[in-house]
Amino acid sequence: MTILPLIFSSSSIPQASLFISITSSSLLHILPYLSINSIIIITTTTNTTMPFHPTKDIPDLTGKTILITGANSGLGKTSVLEFSRHNPSQIWLAARNLTKAQSAADEIKQQVPTARIHLLELDLSSFASIQKAVEVFLSTATRLDILMLNAGVMAAPPGMTPDGRYEVQFGTNYMGHALLTRLLLPIMEKTAKRDDAGVGGRVRIVAVASHGQRYAPPGGLQFETFKTNGESMGPFARYGQSKLALVLWVRMLAQLYPWLTAASIDPGVVGTTLGDGATGAPRYIQFLFKVALVLRLAASLENGVRNQLWAAVSREVNSGEYYDPVGVVGKSALGRDEELARRLWVWTEGELDNYLGVRD
């Protein structure tokens, strides 16, 4: 069965705006719905994926503590489920809405009654919420073996985070995770010194990036837009910028903290609710997201989650790399730009220092 990437572009989005893996037979179903202004480019792909089966390839996690952001639905929720099957001592399900988080936990416990799930209220668009969540976590947890940075928003309309600090996608997808990680690094370093640390003796940080990083603006990052509402850029350019920032930041984490293993990954196009928030995208793009789900063109959650689970437990992970697909180092030229990564790191640390009141 041939897999085809379908790439749409339009005058409103200068670069390719959507990438969907489809079968050749499904193409006939989607063609009648395409905008006449769309350009369709079809080529075959040959990417091979490293075999990874969560049920048998995730090791015993007895004694481990895991924290996953955006875990009340989609890939985050599925990650909680798969990890729960392997007996970790604590899984922290972090989400903005505790009611939805509780529902997710209840559903998971129906499949894994022994799951030890802790709920954590966390809004990554709010630095105050992040600090409070870390305080709650540290009041109970004594270690942290795996930190999965899974939460995100996509193609949101121009706007700022509620506290007025950053463009909303950059603030939520990148800066929120950067602050969360910085506040959790001390307990992770403490865990790393234990004989039973992490997986294979390594604590892990996994950042869920995206193939959408290719939609970042020319040069990769426009620093002058970080603290604006982003109206000078398109919705997917803002999204791509936030995800590219994650990839670059992970590279610096790996260099500066050699006692941990950090990786960024692309889950691919997956049937999640992420597209529901893409209200800043053109209507035909919003429609195509829905078509992809209805026609089952997107990968299932069970398949889509494999890359981040692999990165969290595999001994084959090279710290600092970006993986797309499972086990394969992704082709991201901007994501390997060391100078850009260092510039972003210095800028980010300066922002966090200012917020935390750190002085030289």
CSV table of C-alpha atoms in Angstrom, one decimal:
chain,number,residue,atom,x,y,z
A,1,MET,CA,0.0,0.0,0.0
A,2,THR,CA,1.6,3.3,-1.1
A,3,ILE,CA,1.8,6.1,1.4
A,4,LEU,CA,1.6,9.6,-0.1
A,5,PRO,CA,2.3,12.9,1.5
A,6,LEU,CA,-0.3,15.4,0.4
A,7,ILE,CA,0.9,19.0,0.7
A,8,PHE,CA,-1.4,22.0,0.3
A,9,SER,CA,-0.2,25.6,-0.3
A,10,SER,CA,-2.0,28.8,-0.9
A,11,SER,CA,-1.3,32.5,-1.1
A,12,SER,CA,-2.3,32.9,2.6
A,13,ILE,CA,0.3,30.4,3.7
A,14,PRO,CA,3.5,30.9,1.7
A,15,GLN,CA,5.0,27.5,2.7
A,16,ALA,CA,3.3,24.1,2.7
A,17,SER,CA,0.5,24.3,5.1
A,18,LEU,CA,-0.6,20.8,5.8
A,19,PHE,CA,1.0,17.4,5.6
A,20,ILE,CA,-1.2,14.3,5.6
A,21,SER,CA,-0.1,10.8,5.0
A,22,ILE,CA,-2.8,9.0,3.0
A,23,THR,CA,-3.3,5.9,0.9
A,24,SER,CA,-3.7,6.3,-2.8
A,25,SER,CA,-7.3,5.0,-2.5
A,26,SER,CA,-8.2,7.7,0.0
A,27,LEU,CA,-7.0,10.4,-2.3
A,28,LEU,CA,-10.1,9.8,-4.5
A,29,HIS,CA,-12.3,10.6,-1.5
A,30,ILE,CA,-10.6,13.8,-0.6
A,31,LEU,CA,-10.1,15.4,-4.0
A,32,PRO,CA,-13.7,16.8,-4.3
A,33,TYR,CA,-13.3,18.7,-1.1
A,34,LEU,CA,-10.1,20.6,-2.0
A,35,SER,CA,-10.1,24.3,-2.6
A,36,ILE,CA,-9.5,25.1,-6.3
A,37,ASN,CA,-6.7,27.5,-5.1
A,38,SER,CA,-4.8,24.6,-3.6
A,39,ILE,CA,-1.8,23.1,-5.1
A,40,ILE,CA,-1.4,19.3,-4.7
A,41,ILE,CA,2.0,17.8,-4.7
A,42,ILE,CA,2.2,14.0,-4.5
A,43,THR,CA,5.4,12.0,-4.0
A,44,THR,CA,6.1,8.7,-2.5
A,45,THR,CA,7.9,8.4,0.8
A,46,THR,CA,10.4,5.7,1.9
A,47,ASN,CA,11.0,6.6,5.6
A,48,THR,CA,11.5,3.5,7.7
A,49,THR,CA,10.5,3.4,11.3
A,50,MET,CA,12.4,1.6,14.0
A,51,PRO,CA,10.2,-1.3,15.4
A,52,PHE,CA,8.8,-0.3,18.8
A,53,HIS,CA,5.9,-2.0,20.5
A,54,PRO,CA,5.0,-0.3,23.8
A,55,THR,CA,3.5,-3.4,25.4
A,56,LYS,CA,6.7,-5.4,25.2
A,57,ASP,CA,9.4,-2.7,24.6
A,58,ILE,CA,8.7,-0.4,27.6
A,59,PRO,CA,10.6,-1.9,30.5
A,60,ASP,CA,9.4,-2.4,34.0
A,61,LEU,CA,9.0,1.1,35.5
A,62,THR,CA,8.7,0.0,39.2
A,63,GLY,CA,9.8,2.9,41.4
A,64,LYS,CA,9.8,5.5,38.6
A,65,THR,CA,8.0,8.8,38.6
A,66,ILE,CA,6.7,10.3,35.4
A,67,LEU,CA,5.2,13.7,34.6
A,68,ILE,CA,3.3,14.4,31.4
A,69,THR,CA,1.9,17.7,30.3
A,70,GLY,CA,-1.3,18.0,28.2
A,71,ALA,CA,-2.2,14.5,29.4
A,72,ASN,CA,-6.0,14.7,29.6
A,73,SER,CA,-6.5,13.8,26.0
A,74,GLY,CA,-4.7,12.6,22.8
A,75,LEU,CA,-1.1,11.6,22.9
A,76,GLY,CA,-0.6,12.7,26.5
A,77,LYS,CA,-3.5,10.6,27.7
A,78,THR,CA,-2.3,7.6,25.6
A,79,SER,CA,1.2,8.0,27.0
A,80,VAL,CA,-0.2,7.8,30.6
A,81,LEU,CA,-2.1,4.7,29.6
A,82,GLU,CA,0.9,2.9,28.1
A,83,PHE,CA,3.2,3.8,30.9
A,84,SER,CA,0.6,2.7,33.5
A,85,ARG,CA,0.8,-0.8,32.1
A,86,HIS,CA,4.5,-1.1,33.3
A,87,ASN,CA,4.0,-0.3,37.0
A,88,PRO,CA,5.5,3.1,37.7
A,89,SER,CA,5.2,4.4,41.2
A,90,GLN,CA,3.6,7.7,40.2
A,91,ILE,CA,2.3,9.2,36.9
A,92,TRP,CA,1.4,12.8,37.1
A,93,LEU,CA,-1.3,13.7,34.7
A,94,ALA,CA,-0.9,17.5,34.1
A,95,ALA,CA,-3.7,19.4,32.5
A,96,ARG,CA,-5.4,22.8,32.5
A,97,ASN,CA,-8.8,21.3,33.3
A,98,LEU,CA,-9.0,19.1,36.4
A,99,THR,CA,-12.4,17.8,35.5
A,100,LYS,CA,-11.2,16.6,32.2
A,101,ALA,CA,-8.1,15.2,33.8
A,102,GLN,CA,-10.1,13.2,36.3
A,103,SER,CA,-12.3,11.8,33.5
A,104,ALA,CA,-9.1,10.8,31.6
A,105,ALA,CA,-7.7,9.1,34.8
A,106,ASP,CA,-10.9,7.2,35.3
A,107,GLU,CA,-10.9,5.9,31.8
A,108,ILE,CA,-7.3,4.8,32.1
A,109,LYS,CA,-8.0,3.0,35.4
A,110,GLN,CA,-10.8,1.1,33.7
A,111,GLN,CA,-8.0,-0.5,31.6
A,112,VAL,CA,-5.3,-0.5,34.2
A,113,PRO,CA,-6.9,-0.6,37.6
A,114,THR,CA,-3.5,-0.5,39.3
A,115,ALA,CA,-2.5,2.8,37.7
A,116,ARG,CA,-1.1,5.2,40.2
A,117,ILE,CA,-2.2,8.5,38.7
A,118,HIS,CA,-1.8,11.9,40.3
A,119,LEU,CA,-3.6,14.9,38.9
A,120,LEU,CA,-1.8,18.2,38.5
A,121,GLU,CA,-3.5,21.5,37.4
A,122,LEU,CA,-1.2,23.1,35.0
A,123,ASP,CA,-1.7,25.9,32.5
A,124,LEU,CA,1.4,26.4,30.4
A,125,SER,CA,0.3,29.8,29.2
A,126,SER,CA,0.6,31.1,32.7
A,127,PHE,CA,3.9,31.4,34.6
A,128,ALA,CA,2.0,31.6,37.9
A,129,SER,CA,0.2,28.4,37.2
A,130,ILE,CA,3.5,26.7,36.3
A,131,GLN,CA,5.1,27.7,39.6
A,132,LYS,CA,2.1,26.6,41.6
A,133,ALA,CA,2.0,23.2,39.8
A,134,VAL,CA,5.7,22.7,40.5
A,135,GLU,CA,5.2,23.5,44.2
A,136,VAL,CA,2.4,20.9,44.4
A,137,PHE,CA,4.5,18.3,42.6
A,138,LEU,CA,7.5,18.9,44.8
A,139,SER,CA,5.4,18.7,48.0
A,140,THR,CA,4.7,15.0,47.2
A,141,ALA,CA,7.2,13.6,44.7
A,142,THR,CA,10.7,12.7,45.8
A,143,ARG,CA,12.1,12.0,42.3
A,144,LEU,CA,11.4,12.6,38.6
A,145,ASP,CA,12.6,10.0,36.1
A,146,ILE,CA,10.7,11.0,32.9
A,147,LEU,CA,9.4,14.5,32.0
A,148,MET,CA,7.3,14.5,28.8
A,149,LEU,CA,6.6,17.9,27.4
A,150,ASN,CA,3.5,17.0,25.4
A,151,ALA,CA,1.0,19.9,25.7
A,152,GLY,CA,0.6,22.4,22.9
A,153,VAL,CA,-1.7,24.6,20.9
A,154,MET,CA,-1.7,25.0,17.1
A,155,ALA,CA,-2.6,27.8,14.6
A,156,ALA,CA,-4.3,29.9,17.3
A,157,PRO,CA,-5.4,33.4,16.2
A,158,PRO,CA,-3.0,36.3,17.0
A,159,GLY,CA,-2.8,37.0,20.7
A,160,MET,CA,-0.8,37.0,23.9
A,161,THR,CA,-0.7,34.6,26.8
A,162,PRO,CA,-3.1,35.6,29.5
A,163,ASP,CA,-0.4,37.2,31.6
A,164,GLY,CA,0.6,39.3,28.5
A,165,ARG,CA,4.1,38.0,28.3
A,166,TYR,CA,4.4,36.2,25.0
A,167,GLU,CA,2.7,35.3,21.7
A,168,VAL,CA,0.3,32.6,22.8
A,169,GLN,CA,1.7,29.7,20.8
A,170,PHE,CA,5.3,30.6,21.6
A,171,GLY,CA,4.4,31.1,25.2
A,172,THR,CA,2.4,27.9,25.6
A,173,ASN,CA,4.4,25.5,23.5
A,174,TYR,CA,7.9,26.7,24.3
A,175,MET,CA,8.3,29.2,27.1
A,176,GLY,CA,5.9,27.4,29.5
A,177,HIS,CA,7.8,24.2,29.0
A,178,ALA,CA,11.1,26.0,29.4
A,179,LEU,CA,10.1,27.4,32.8
A,180,LEU,CA,8.5,24.1,33.9
A,181,THR,CA,11.7,22.2,33.0
A,182,ARG,CA,14.0,24.7,34.7
A,183,LEU,CA,12.0,24.5,37.9
A,184,LEU,CA,12.1,20.7,37.8
A,185,LEU,CA,15.8,20.2,36.9
A,186,PRO,CA,17.0,20.1,40.5
A,187,ILE,CA,14.8,17.1,41.4
A,188,MET,CA,15.8,15.5,38.1
A,189,GLU,CA,19.5,16.0,38.9
A,190,LYS,CA,18.9,14.5,42.3
A,191,THR,CA,17.2,11.5,40.7
A,192,ALA,CA,20.0,11.1,38.2
A,193,LYS,CA,22.4,10.4,41.0
A,194,ARG,CA,20.4,7.4,42.2
A,195,ASP,CA,21.5,3.9,41.2
A,196,ASP,CA,18.0,3.3,39.9
A,197,ALA,CA,17.6,6.5,38.0
A,198,GLY,CA,15.4,6.8,34.9
A,199,VAL,CA,15.6,4.2,32.3
A,200,GLY,CA,19.0,2.6,31.7
A,201,GLY,CA,20.4,4.9,34.4
A,202,ARG,CA,19.3,8.1,32.6
A,203,VAL,CA,16.6,10.5,33.5
A,204,ARG,CA,14.7,11.6,30.4
A,205,ILE,CA,13.1,14.8,29.0
A,206,VAL,CA,11.0,14.3,25.8
A,207,ALA,CA,9.7,17.3,24.0
A,208,VAL,CA,6.9,16.7,21.5
A,209,ALA,CA,7.8,19.0,18.6
A,210,SER,CA,6.3,18.7,15.1
A,211,HIS,CA,6.9,18.4,11.4
A,212,GLY,CA,5.3,21.8,11.4
A,213,GLN,CA,8.6,23.3,12.5
A,214,ARG,CA,9.3,23.6,8.7
A,215,TYR,CA,6.7,26.3,8.6
A,216,ALA,CA,8.8,28.6,10.8
A,217,PRO,CA,9.6,32.0,9.2
A,218,PRO,CA,12.7,32.6,7.1
A,219,GLY,CA,15.8,32.3,9.3
A,220,GLY,CA,13.8,30.0,11.7
A,221,LEU,CA,13.1,32.4,14.6
A,222,GLN,CA,11.9,36.0,14.6
A,223,PHE,CA,13.0,37.1,18.1
A,224,GLU,CA,11.3,40.5,17.8
A,225,THR,CA,7.9,38.7,17.5
A,226,PHE,CA,8.2,36.6,20.7
A,227,LYS,CA,6.7,39.3,22.9
A,228,THR,CA,4.0,40.5,20.5
A,229,ASN,CA,0.6,39.1,19.5
A,230,GLY,CA,2.2,37.7,16.4
A,231,GLU,CA,-0.1,39.4,13.9
A,232,SER,CA,2.8,40.0,11.5
A,233,MET,CA,3.1,36.3,10.9
A,234,GLY,CA,0.6,33.6,9.8
A,235,PRO,CA,-0.8,31.1,12.2
A,236,PHE,CA,1.3,28.2,11.0
A,237,ALA,CA,4.5,30.3,10.9
A,238,ARG,CA,3.8,31.1,14.6
A,239,TYR,CA,3.2,27.5,15.3
A,240,GLY,CA,6.3,26.4,13.4
A,241,GLN,CA,8.4,28.9,15.3
A,242,SER,CA,7.3,27.6,18.6
A,243,LYS,CA,8.1,24.0,17.7
A,244,LEU,CA,11.4,24.8,16.1
A,245,ALA,CA,12.3,26.6,19.4
A,246,LEU,CA,11.6,23.4,21.3
A,247,VAL,CA,14.0,21.4,19.0
A,248,LEU,CA,16.8,24.0,19.3
A,249,TRP,CA,16.3,24.2,23.1
A,250,VAL,CA,16.5,20.4,23.5
A,251,ARG,CA,19.9,20.5,21.7
A,252,MET,CA,21.2,23.0,24.3
A,253,LEU,CA,19.7,21.0,27.2
A,254,ALA,CA,21.7,18.0,26.1
A,255,GLN,CA,24.9,20.0,25.9
A,256,LEU,CA,24.6,21.8,29.2
A,257,TYR,CA,23.1,19.0,31.3
A,258,PRO,CA,25.1,15.8,30.3
A,259,TRP,CA,23.6,13.8,33.2
A,260,LEU,CA,20.2,13.6,31.4
A,261,THR,CA,18.9,12.4,28.1
A,262,ALA,CA,16.8,14.9,26.2
A,263,ALA,CA,15.2,14.4,22.8
A,264,SER,CA,12.5,16.1,20.7
A,265,ILE,CA,10.2,14.1,18.4
A,266,ASP,CA,7.6,14.5,15.7
A,267,PRO,CA,4.6,12.2,16.3
A,268,GLY,CA,3.4,12.7,12.7
A,269,VAL,CA,-0.2,13.6,11.8
A,270,VAL,CA,-2.3,12.0,14.5
A,271,GLY,CA,-6.0,11.9,15.2
A,272,THR,CA,-6.0,14.2,18.2
A,273,THR,CA,-8.0,17.3,19.2
A,274,LEU,CA,-5.1,19.6,18.5
A,275,GLY,CA,-6.7,20.7,15.2
A,276,ASP,CA,-9.8,21.9,17.1
A,277,GLY,CA,-7.8,24.9,18.4
A,278,ALA,CA,-6.6,25.9,14.9
A,279,THR,CA,-9.1,28.7,14.7
A,280,GLY,CA,-6.5,31.1,13.3
A,281,ALA,CA,-6.0,28.9,10.2
A,282,PRO,CA,-7.9,29.5,6.9
A,283,ARG,CA,-11.3,27.8,6.9
A,284,TYR,CA,-10.3,25.3,4.2
A,285,ILE,CA,-7.4,24.2,6.4
A,286,GLN,CA,-9.7,23.7,9.3
A,287,PHE,CA,-11.9,21.7,7.1
A,288,LEU,CA,-9.1,19.5,5.9
A,289,PHE,CA,-8.2,18.6,9.5
A,290,LYS,CA,-11.8,17.4,9.9
A,291,VAL,CA,-11.7,15.5,6.6
A,292,ALA,CA,-8.5,13.8,7.7
A,293,LEU,CA,-10.1,12.6,10.9
A,294,VAL,CA,-13.4,11.5,9.3
A,295,LEU,CA,-11.6,9.6,6.5
A,296,ARG,CA,-9.1,8.2,9.0
A,297,LEU,CA,-6.1,9.6,7.1
A,298,ALA,CA,-4.3,10.5,10.3
A,299,ALA,CA,-2.5,7.9,12.3
A,300,SER,CA,-4.2,6.4,15.3
A,301,LEU,CA,-3.2,7.5,18.8
A,302,GLU,CA,-1.7,4.1,19.4
A,303,ASN,CA,0.6,4.5,16.4
A,304,GLY,CA,1.2,8.2,16.8
A,305,VAL,CA,2.4,7.9,20.5
A,306,ARG,CA,5.2,5.4,19.7
A,307,ASN,CA,7.8,8.0,19.0
A,308,GLN,CA,7.6,9.8,22.3
A,309,LEU,CA,7.3,6.5,24.2
A,310,TRP,CA,10.4,5.2,22.4
A,311,ALA,CA,12.3,8.4,23.2
A,312,ALA,CA,11.4,8.1,26.9
A,313,VAL,CA,12.7,4.6,27.3
A,314,SER,CA,15.0,3.4,24.5
A,315,ARG,CA,18.7,3.1,25.1
A,316,GLU,CA,19.2,4.0,21.4
A,317,VAL,CA,18.3,7.7,22.0
A,318,ASN,CA,21.2,10.1,21.4
A,319,SER,CA,20.7,13.1,23.7
A,320,GLY,CA,19.9,16.3,21.9
A,321,GLU,CA,18.5,14.8,18.7
A,322,TYR,CA,15.2,15.3,16.9
A,323,TYR,CA,13.5,12.1,15.8
A,324,ASP,CA,11.1,11.7,12.9
A,325,PRO,CA,9.8,9.0,12.6
A,326,VAL,CA,10.5,6.5,15.5
A,327,GLY,CA,14.2,6.0,16.0
A,328,VAL,CA,15.2,8.0,12.9
A,329,VAL,CA,17.1,11.3,13.2
A,330,GLY,CA,15.0,13.9,11.5
A,331,LYS,CA,16.1,16.1,8.7
A,332,SER,CA,15.9,19.6,10.2
A,333,ALA,CA,18.6,21.9,9.0
A,334,LEU,CA,17.4,24.8,11.2
A,335,GLY,CA,16.9,22.4,14.1
A,336,ARG,CA,20.7,21.7,14.0
A,337,ASP,CA,21.7,25.4,13.8
A,338,GLU,CA,24.1,25.6,16.8
A,339,GLU,CA,24.4,29.4,16.7
A,340,LEU,CA,20.6,29.9,16.6
A,341,ALA,CA,20.2,27.4,19.4
A,342,ARG,CA,22.7,29.2,21.6
A,343,ARG,CA,21.1,32.6,20.9
A,344,LEU,CA,17.7,31.2,21.8
A,345,TRP,CA,19.1,29.6,25.0
A,346,VAL,CA,20.6,32.9,26.1
A,347,TRP,CA,17.4,34.8,25.4
A,348,THR,CA,15.3,32.2,27.1
A,349,GLU,CA,17.4,32.0,30.2
A,350,GLY,CA,17.4,35.8,30.5
A,351,GLU,CA,13.6,35.8,30.4
A,352,LEU,CA,13.4,33.1,33.1
A,353,ASP,CA,16.0,34.9,35.2
A,354,ASN,CA,14.0,38.1,35.1
A,355,TYR,CA,10.8,36.3,36.0
A,356,LEU,CA,12.4,34.3,38.9
A,357,GLY,CA,14.3,37.3,40.2
A,358,VAL,CA,17.7,35.7,39.5
A,359,ARG,CA,20.7,38.1,39.6
A,360,ASP,CA,24.1,37.7,38.1
